[in-house]
PDB file of N, CA and C in Angstrom:
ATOM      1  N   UNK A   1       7.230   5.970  19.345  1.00 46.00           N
ATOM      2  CA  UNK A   1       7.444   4.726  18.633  1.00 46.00           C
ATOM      3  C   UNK A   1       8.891   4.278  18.812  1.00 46.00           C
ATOM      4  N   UNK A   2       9.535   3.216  19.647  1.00 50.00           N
ATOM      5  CA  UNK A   2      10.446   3.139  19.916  1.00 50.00           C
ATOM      6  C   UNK A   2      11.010   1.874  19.180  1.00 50.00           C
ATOM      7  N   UNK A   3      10.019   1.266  18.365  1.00 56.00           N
ATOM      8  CA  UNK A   3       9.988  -0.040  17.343  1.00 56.00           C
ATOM      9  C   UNK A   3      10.863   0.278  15.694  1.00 56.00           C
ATOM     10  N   UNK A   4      11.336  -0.120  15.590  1.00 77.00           N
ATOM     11  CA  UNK A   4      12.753  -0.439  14.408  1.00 77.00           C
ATOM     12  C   UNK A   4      11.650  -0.739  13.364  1.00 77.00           C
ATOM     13  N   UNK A   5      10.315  -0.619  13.050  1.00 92.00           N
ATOM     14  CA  UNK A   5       9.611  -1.020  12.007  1.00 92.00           C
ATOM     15  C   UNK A   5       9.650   0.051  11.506  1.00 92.00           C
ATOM     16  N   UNK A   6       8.737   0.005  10.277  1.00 96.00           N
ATOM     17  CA  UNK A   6       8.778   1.329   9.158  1.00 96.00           C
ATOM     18  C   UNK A   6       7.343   1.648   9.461  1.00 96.00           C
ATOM     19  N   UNK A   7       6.779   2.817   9.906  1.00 98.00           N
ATOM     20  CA  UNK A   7       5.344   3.533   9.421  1.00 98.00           C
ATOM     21  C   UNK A   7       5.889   4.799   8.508  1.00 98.00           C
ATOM     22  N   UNK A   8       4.092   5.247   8.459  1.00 98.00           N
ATOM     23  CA  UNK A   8       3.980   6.295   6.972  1.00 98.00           C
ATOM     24  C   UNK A   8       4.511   7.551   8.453  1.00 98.00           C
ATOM     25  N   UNK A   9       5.041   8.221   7.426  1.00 98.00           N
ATOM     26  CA  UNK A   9       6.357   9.467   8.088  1.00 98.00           C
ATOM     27  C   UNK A   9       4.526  10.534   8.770  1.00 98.00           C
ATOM     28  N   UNK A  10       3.086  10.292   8.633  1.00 96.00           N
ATOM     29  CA  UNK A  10       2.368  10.772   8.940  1.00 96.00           C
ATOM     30  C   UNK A  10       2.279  10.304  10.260  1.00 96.00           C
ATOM     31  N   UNK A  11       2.621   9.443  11.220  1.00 97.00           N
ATOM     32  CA  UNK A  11       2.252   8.488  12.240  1.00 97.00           C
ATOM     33  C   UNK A  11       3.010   8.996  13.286  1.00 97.00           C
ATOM     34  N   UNK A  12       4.370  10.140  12.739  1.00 97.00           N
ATOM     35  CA  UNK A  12       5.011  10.391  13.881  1.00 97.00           C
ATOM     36  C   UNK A  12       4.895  11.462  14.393  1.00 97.00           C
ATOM     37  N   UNK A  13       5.340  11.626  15.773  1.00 97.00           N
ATOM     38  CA  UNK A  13       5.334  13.507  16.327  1.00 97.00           C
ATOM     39  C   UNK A  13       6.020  14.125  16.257  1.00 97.00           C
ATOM     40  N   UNK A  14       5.471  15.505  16.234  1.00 97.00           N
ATOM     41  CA  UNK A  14       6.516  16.285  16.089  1.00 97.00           C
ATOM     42  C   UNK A  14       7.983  16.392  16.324  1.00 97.00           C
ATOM     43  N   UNK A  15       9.229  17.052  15.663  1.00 98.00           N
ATOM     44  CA  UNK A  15      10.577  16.991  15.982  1.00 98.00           C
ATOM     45  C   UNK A  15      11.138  15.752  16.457  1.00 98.00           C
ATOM     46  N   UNK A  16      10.340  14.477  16.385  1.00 97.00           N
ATOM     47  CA  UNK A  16      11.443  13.166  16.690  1.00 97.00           C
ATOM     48  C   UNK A  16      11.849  12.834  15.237  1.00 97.00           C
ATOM     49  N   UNK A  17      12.885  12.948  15.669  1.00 98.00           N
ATOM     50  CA  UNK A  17      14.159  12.313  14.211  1.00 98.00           C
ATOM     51  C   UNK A  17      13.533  10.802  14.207  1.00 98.00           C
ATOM     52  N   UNK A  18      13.364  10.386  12.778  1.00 98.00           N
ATOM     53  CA  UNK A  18      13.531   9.796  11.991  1.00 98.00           C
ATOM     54  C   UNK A  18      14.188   9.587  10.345  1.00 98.00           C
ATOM     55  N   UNK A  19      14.546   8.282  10.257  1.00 98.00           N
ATOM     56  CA  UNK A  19      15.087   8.017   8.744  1.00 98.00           C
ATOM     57  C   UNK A  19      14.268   7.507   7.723  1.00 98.00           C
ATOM     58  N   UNK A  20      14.328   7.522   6.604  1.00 98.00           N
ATOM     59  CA  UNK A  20      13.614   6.953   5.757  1.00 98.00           C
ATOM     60  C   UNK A  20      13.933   5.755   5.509  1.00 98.00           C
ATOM     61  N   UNK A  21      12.641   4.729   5.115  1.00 98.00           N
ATOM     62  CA  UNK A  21      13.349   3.319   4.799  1.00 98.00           C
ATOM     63  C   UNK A  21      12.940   3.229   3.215  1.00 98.00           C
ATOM     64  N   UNK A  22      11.876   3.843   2.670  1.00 98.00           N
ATOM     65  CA  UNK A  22      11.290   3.678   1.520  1.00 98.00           C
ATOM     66  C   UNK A  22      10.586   4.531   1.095  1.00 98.00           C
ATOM     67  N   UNK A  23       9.992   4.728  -0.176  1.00 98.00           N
ATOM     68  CA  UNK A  23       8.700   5.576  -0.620  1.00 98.00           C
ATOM     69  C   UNK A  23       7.769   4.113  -1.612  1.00 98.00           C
ATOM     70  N   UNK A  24       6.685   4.252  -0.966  1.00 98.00           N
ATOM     71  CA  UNK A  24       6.084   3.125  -0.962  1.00 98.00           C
ATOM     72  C   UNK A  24       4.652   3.871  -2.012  1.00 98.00           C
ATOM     73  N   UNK A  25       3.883   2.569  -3.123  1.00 98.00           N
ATOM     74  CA  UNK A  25       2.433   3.276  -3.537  1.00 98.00           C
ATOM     75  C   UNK A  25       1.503   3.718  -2.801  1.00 98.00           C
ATOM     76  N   UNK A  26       1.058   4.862  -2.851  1.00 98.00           N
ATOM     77  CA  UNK A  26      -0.188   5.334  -2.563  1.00 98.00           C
ATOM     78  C   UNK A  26      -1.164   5.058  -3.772  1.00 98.00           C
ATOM     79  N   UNK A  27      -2.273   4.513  -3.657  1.00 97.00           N
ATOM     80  CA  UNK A  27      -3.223   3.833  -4.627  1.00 97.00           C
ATOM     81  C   UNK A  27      -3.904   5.870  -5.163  1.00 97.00           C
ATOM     82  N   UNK A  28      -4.215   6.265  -3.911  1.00 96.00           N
ATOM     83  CA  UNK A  28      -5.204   7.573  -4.072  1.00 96.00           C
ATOM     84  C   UNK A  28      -4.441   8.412  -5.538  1.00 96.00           C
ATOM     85  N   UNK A  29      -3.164   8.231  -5.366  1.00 98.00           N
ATOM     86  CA  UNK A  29      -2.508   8.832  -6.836  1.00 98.00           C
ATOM     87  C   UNK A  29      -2.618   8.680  -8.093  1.00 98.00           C
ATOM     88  N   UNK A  30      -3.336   7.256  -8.222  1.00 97.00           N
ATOM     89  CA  UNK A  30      -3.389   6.787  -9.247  1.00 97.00           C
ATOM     90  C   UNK A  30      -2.089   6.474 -10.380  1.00 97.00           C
ATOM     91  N   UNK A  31      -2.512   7.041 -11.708  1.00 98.00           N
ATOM     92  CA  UNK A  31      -1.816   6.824 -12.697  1.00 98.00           C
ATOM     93  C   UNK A  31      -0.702   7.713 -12.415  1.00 98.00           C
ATOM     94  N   UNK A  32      -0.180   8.744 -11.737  1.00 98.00           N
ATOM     95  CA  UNK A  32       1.029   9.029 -11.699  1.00 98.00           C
ATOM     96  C   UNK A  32       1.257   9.079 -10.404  1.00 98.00           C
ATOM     97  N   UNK A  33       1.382   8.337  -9.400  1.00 98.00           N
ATOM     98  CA  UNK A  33       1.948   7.570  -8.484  1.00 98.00           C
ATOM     99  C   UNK A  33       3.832   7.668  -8.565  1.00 98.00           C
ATOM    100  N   UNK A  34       4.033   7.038  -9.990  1.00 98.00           N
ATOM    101  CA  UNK A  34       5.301   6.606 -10.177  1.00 98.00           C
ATOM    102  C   UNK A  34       5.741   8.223 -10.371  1.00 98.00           C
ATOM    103  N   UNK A  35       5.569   9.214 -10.382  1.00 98.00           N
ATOM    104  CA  UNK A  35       5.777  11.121 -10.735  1.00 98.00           C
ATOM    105  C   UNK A  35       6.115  11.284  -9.635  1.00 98.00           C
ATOM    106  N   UNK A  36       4.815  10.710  -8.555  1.00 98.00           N
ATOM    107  CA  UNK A  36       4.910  11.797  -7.322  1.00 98.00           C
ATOM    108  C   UNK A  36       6.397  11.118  -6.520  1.00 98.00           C
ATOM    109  N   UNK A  37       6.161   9.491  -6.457  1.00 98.00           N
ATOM    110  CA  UNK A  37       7.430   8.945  -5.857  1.00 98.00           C
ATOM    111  C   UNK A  37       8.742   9.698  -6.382  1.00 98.00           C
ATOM    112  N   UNK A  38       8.674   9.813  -8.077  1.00 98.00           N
ATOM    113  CA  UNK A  38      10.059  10.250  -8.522  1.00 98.00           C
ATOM    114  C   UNK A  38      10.266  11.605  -8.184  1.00 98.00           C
ATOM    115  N   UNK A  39       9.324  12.849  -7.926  1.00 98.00           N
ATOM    116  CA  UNK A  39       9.504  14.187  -7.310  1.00 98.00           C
ATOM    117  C   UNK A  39       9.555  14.079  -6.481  1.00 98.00           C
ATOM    118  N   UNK A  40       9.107  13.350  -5.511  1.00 98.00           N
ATOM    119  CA  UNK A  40       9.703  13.209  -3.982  1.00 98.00           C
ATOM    120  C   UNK A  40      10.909  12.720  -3.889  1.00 98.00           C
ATOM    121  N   UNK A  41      12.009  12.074  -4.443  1.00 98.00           N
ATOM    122  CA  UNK A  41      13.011  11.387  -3.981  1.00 98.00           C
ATOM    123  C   UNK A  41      14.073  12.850  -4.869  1.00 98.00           C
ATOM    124  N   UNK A  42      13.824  13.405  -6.269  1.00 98.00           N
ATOM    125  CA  UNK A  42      14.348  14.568  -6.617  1.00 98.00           C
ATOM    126  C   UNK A  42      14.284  15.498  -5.698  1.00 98.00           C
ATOM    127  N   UNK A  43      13.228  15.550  -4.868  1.00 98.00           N
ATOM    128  CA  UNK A  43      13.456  16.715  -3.847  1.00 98.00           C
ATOM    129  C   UNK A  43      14.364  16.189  -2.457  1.00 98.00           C
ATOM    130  N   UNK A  44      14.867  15.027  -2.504  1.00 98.00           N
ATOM    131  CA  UNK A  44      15.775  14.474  -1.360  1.00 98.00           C
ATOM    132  C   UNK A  44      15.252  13.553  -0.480  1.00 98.00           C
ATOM    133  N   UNK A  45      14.053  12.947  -0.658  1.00 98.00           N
ATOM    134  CA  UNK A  45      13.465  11.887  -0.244  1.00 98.00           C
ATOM    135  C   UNK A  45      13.728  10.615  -0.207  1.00 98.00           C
ATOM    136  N   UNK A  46      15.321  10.290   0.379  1.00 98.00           N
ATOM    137  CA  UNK A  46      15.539   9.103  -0.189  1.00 98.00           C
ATOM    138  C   UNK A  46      15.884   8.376   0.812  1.00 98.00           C
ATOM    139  N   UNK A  47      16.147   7.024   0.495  1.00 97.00           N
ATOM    140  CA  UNK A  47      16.498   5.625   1.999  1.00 97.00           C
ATOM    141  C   UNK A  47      17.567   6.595   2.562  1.00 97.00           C
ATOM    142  N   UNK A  48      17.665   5.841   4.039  1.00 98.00           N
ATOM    143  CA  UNK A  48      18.603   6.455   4.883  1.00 98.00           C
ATOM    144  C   UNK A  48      18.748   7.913   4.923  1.00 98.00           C
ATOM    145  N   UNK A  49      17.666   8.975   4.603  1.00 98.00           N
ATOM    146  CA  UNK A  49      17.858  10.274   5.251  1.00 98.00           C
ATOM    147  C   UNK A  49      16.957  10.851   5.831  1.00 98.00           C
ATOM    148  N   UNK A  50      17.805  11.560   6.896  1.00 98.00           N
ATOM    149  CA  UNK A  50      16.956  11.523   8.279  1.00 98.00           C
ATOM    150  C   UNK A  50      16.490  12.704   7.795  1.00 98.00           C
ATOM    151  N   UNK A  51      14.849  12.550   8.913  1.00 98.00           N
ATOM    152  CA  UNK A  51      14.204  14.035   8.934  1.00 98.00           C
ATOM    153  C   UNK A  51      13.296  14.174  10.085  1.00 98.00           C
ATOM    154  N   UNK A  52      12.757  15.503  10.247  1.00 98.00           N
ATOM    155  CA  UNK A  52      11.645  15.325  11.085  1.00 98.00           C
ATOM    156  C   UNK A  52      10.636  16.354  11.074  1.00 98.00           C
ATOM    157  N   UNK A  53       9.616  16.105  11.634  1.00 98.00           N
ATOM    158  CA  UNK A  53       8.475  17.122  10.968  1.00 98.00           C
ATOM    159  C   UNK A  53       8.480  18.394  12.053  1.00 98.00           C
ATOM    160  N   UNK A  54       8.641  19.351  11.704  1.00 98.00           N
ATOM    161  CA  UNK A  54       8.639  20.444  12.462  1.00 98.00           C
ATOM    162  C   UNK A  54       7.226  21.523  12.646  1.00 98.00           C
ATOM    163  N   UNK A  55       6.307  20.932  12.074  1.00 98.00           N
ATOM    164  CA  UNK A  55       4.946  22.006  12.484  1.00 98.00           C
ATOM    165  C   UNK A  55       3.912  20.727  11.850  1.00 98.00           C
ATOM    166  N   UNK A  56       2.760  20.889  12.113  1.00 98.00           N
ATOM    167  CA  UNK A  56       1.857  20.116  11.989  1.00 98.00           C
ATOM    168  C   UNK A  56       0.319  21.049  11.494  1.00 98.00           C
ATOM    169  N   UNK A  57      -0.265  20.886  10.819  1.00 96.00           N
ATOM    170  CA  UNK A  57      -1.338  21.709  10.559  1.00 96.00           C
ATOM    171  C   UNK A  57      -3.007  21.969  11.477  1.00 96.00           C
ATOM    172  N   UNK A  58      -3.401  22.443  11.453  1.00 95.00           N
ATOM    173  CA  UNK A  58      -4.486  22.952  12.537  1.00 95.00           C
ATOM    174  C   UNK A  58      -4.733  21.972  13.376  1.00 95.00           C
ATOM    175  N   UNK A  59      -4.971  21.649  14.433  1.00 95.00           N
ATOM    176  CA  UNK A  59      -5.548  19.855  14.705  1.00 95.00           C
ATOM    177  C   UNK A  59      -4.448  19.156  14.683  1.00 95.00           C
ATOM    178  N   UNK A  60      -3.396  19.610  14.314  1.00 93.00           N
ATOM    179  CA  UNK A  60      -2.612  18.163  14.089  1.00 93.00           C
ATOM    180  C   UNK A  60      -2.772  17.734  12.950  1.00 93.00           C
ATOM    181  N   UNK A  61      -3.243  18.308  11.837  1.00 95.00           N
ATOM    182  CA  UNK A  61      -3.755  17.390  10.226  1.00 95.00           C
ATOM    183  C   UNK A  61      -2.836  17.723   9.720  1.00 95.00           C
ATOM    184  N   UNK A  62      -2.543  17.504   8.327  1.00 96.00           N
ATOM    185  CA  UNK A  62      -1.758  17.671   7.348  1.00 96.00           C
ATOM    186  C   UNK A  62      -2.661  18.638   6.750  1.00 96.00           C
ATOM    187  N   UNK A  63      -1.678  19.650   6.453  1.00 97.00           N
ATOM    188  CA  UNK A  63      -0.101  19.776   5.884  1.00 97.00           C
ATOM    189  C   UNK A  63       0.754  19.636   6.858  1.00 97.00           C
ATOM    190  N   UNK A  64       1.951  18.672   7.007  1.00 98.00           N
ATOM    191  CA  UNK A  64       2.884  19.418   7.932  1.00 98.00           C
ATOM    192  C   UNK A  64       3.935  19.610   6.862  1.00 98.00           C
ATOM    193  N   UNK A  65       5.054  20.234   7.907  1.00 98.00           N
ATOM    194  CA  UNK A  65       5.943  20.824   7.569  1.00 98.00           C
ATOM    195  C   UNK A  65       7.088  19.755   7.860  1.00 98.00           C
ATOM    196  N   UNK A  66       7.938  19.770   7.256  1.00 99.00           N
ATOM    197  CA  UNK A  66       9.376  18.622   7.018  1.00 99.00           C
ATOM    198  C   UNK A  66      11.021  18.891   6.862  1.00 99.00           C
ATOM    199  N   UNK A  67      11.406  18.754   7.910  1.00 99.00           N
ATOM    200  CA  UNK A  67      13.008  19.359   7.772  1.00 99.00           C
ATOM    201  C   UNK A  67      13.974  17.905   7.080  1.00 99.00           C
ATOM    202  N   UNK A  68      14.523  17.954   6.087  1.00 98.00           N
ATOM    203  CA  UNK A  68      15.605  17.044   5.906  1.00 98.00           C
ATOM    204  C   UNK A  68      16.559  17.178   6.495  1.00 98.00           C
ATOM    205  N   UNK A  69      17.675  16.507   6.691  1.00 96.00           N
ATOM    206  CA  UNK A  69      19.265  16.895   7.319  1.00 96.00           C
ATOM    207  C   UNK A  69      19.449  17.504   6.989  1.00 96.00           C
ATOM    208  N   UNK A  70      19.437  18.104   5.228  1.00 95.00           N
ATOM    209  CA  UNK A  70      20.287  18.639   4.838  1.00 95.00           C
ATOM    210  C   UNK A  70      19.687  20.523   5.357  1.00 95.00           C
ATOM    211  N   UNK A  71      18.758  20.536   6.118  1.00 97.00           N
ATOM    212  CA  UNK A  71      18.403  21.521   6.051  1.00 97.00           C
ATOM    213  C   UNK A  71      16.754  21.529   5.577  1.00 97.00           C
ATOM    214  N   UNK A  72      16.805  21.362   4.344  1.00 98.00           N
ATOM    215  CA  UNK A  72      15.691  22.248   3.299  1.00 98.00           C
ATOM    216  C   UNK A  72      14.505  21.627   4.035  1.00 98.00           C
ATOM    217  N   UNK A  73      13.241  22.521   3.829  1.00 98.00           N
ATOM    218  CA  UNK A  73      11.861  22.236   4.574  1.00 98.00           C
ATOM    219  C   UNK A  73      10.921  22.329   3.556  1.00 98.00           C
ATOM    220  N   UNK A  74       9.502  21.667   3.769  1.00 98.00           N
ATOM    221  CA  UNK A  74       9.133  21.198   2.562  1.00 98.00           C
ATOM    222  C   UNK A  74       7.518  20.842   3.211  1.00 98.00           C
ATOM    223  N   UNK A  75       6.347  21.400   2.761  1.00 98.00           N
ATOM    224  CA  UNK A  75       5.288  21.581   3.275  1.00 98.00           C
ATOM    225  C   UNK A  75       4.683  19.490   1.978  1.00 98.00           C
ATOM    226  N   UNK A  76       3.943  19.010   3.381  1.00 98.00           N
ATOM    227  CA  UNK A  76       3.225  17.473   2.650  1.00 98.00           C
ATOM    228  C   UNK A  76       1.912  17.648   2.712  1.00 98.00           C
ATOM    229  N   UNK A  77       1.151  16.926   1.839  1.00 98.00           N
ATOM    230  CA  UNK A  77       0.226  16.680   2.478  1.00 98.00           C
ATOM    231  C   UNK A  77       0.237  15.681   2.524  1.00 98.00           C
ATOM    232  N   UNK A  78      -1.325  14.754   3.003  1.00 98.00           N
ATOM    233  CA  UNK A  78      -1.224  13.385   4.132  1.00 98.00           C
ATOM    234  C   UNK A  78      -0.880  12.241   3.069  1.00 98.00           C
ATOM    235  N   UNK A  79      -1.392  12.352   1.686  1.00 98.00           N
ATOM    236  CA  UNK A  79      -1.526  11.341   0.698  1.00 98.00           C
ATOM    237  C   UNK A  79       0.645  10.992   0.454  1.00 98.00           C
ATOM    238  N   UNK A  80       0.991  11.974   0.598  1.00 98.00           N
ATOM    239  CA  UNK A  80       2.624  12.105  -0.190  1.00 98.00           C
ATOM    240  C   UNK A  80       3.163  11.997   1.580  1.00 98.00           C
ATOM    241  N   UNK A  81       2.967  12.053   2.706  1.00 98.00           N
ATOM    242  CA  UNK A  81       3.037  11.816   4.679  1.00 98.00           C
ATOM    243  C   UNK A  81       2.954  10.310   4.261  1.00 98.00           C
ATOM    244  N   UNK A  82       1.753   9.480   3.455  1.00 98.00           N
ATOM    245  CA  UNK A  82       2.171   7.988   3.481  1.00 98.00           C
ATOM    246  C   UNK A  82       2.775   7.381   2.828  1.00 98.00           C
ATOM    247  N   UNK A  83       3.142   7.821   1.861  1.00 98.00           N
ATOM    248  CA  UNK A  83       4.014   7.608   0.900  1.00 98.00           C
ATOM    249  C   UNK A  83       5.480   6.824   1.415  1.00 98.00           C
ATOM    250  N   UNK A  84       5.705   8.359   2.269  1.00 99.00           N
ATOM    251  CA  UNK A  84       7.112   8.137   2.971  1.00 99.00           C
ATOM    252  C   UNK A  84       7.224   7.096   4.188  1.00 99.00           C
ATOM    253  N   UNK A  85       7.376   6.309   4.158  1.00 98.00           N
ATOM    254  CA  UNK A  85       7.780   4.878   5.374  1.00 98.00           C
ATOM    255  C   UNK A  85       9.441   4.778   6.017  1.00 98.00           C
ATOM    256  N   UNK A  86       9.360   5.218   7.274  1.00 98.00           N
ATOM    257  CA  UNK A  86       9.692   5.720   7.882  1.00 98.00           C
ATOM    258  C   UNK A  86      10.429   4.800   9.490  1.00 98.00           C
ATOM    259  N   UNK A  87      11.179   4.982  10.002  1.00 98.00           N
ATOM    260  CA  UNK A  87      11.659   4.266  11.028  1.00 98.00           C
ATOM    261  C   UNK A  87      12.074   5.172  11.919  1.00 98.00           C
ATOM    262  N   UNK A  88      11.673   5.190  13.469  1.00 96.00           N
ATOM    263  CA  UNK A  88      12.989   6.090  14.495  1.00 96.00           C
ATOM    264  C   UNK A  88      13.819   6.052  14.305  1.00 96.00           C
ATOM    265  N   UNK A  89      14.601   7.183  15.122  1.00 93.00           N
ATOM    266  CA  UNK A  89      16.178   6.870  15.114  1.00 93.00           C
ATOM    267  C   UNK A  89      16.363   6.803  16.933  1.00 93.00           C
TER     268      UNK A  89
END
């Protein structure tokens, strides 16, 4: 994806760096939607930080696995993968 747009951080391949542009609703969450966004951005999920997914689950499905800059790694699944909207670097 060599396009400056934002997809869900699920859309990309393995180990290409990307940044975050947003954490956007997932409807499937329902009533605490606004939890999962706010534990995701407490765990370092926030605009402008880069990451990239470093393992991918059987097939290619979710769970994958997620390196931030800062280091720390962090197992998703696909519902909290769209959440995160996402841009190359």
């Amino acid at each position: 994806m060599a396009s400056r747009q934002a997809y869900a951080l699920l859309e990309f391949d393995k180990n290409q760096p990307v940044v975050i542009e947003e954490i956007i609703e997932n409807p499937r969450f329902g009533d605490i939607d606004k939890v999962v966004e706010q534990r995701l951005k407490d765990l370092g999920f926030l605009p402008n930080t880069a990451l990239r997914i470093v393992a991918k689950g059987l097939f290619g499905k979710p769970p994958y696995a997620v390196q931030l800059a800062s280091g720390v790694q962090f197992s998703l699944r696909m519902d909290e993968l769209k959440k995160i909207r996402c841009r190359a670097l």
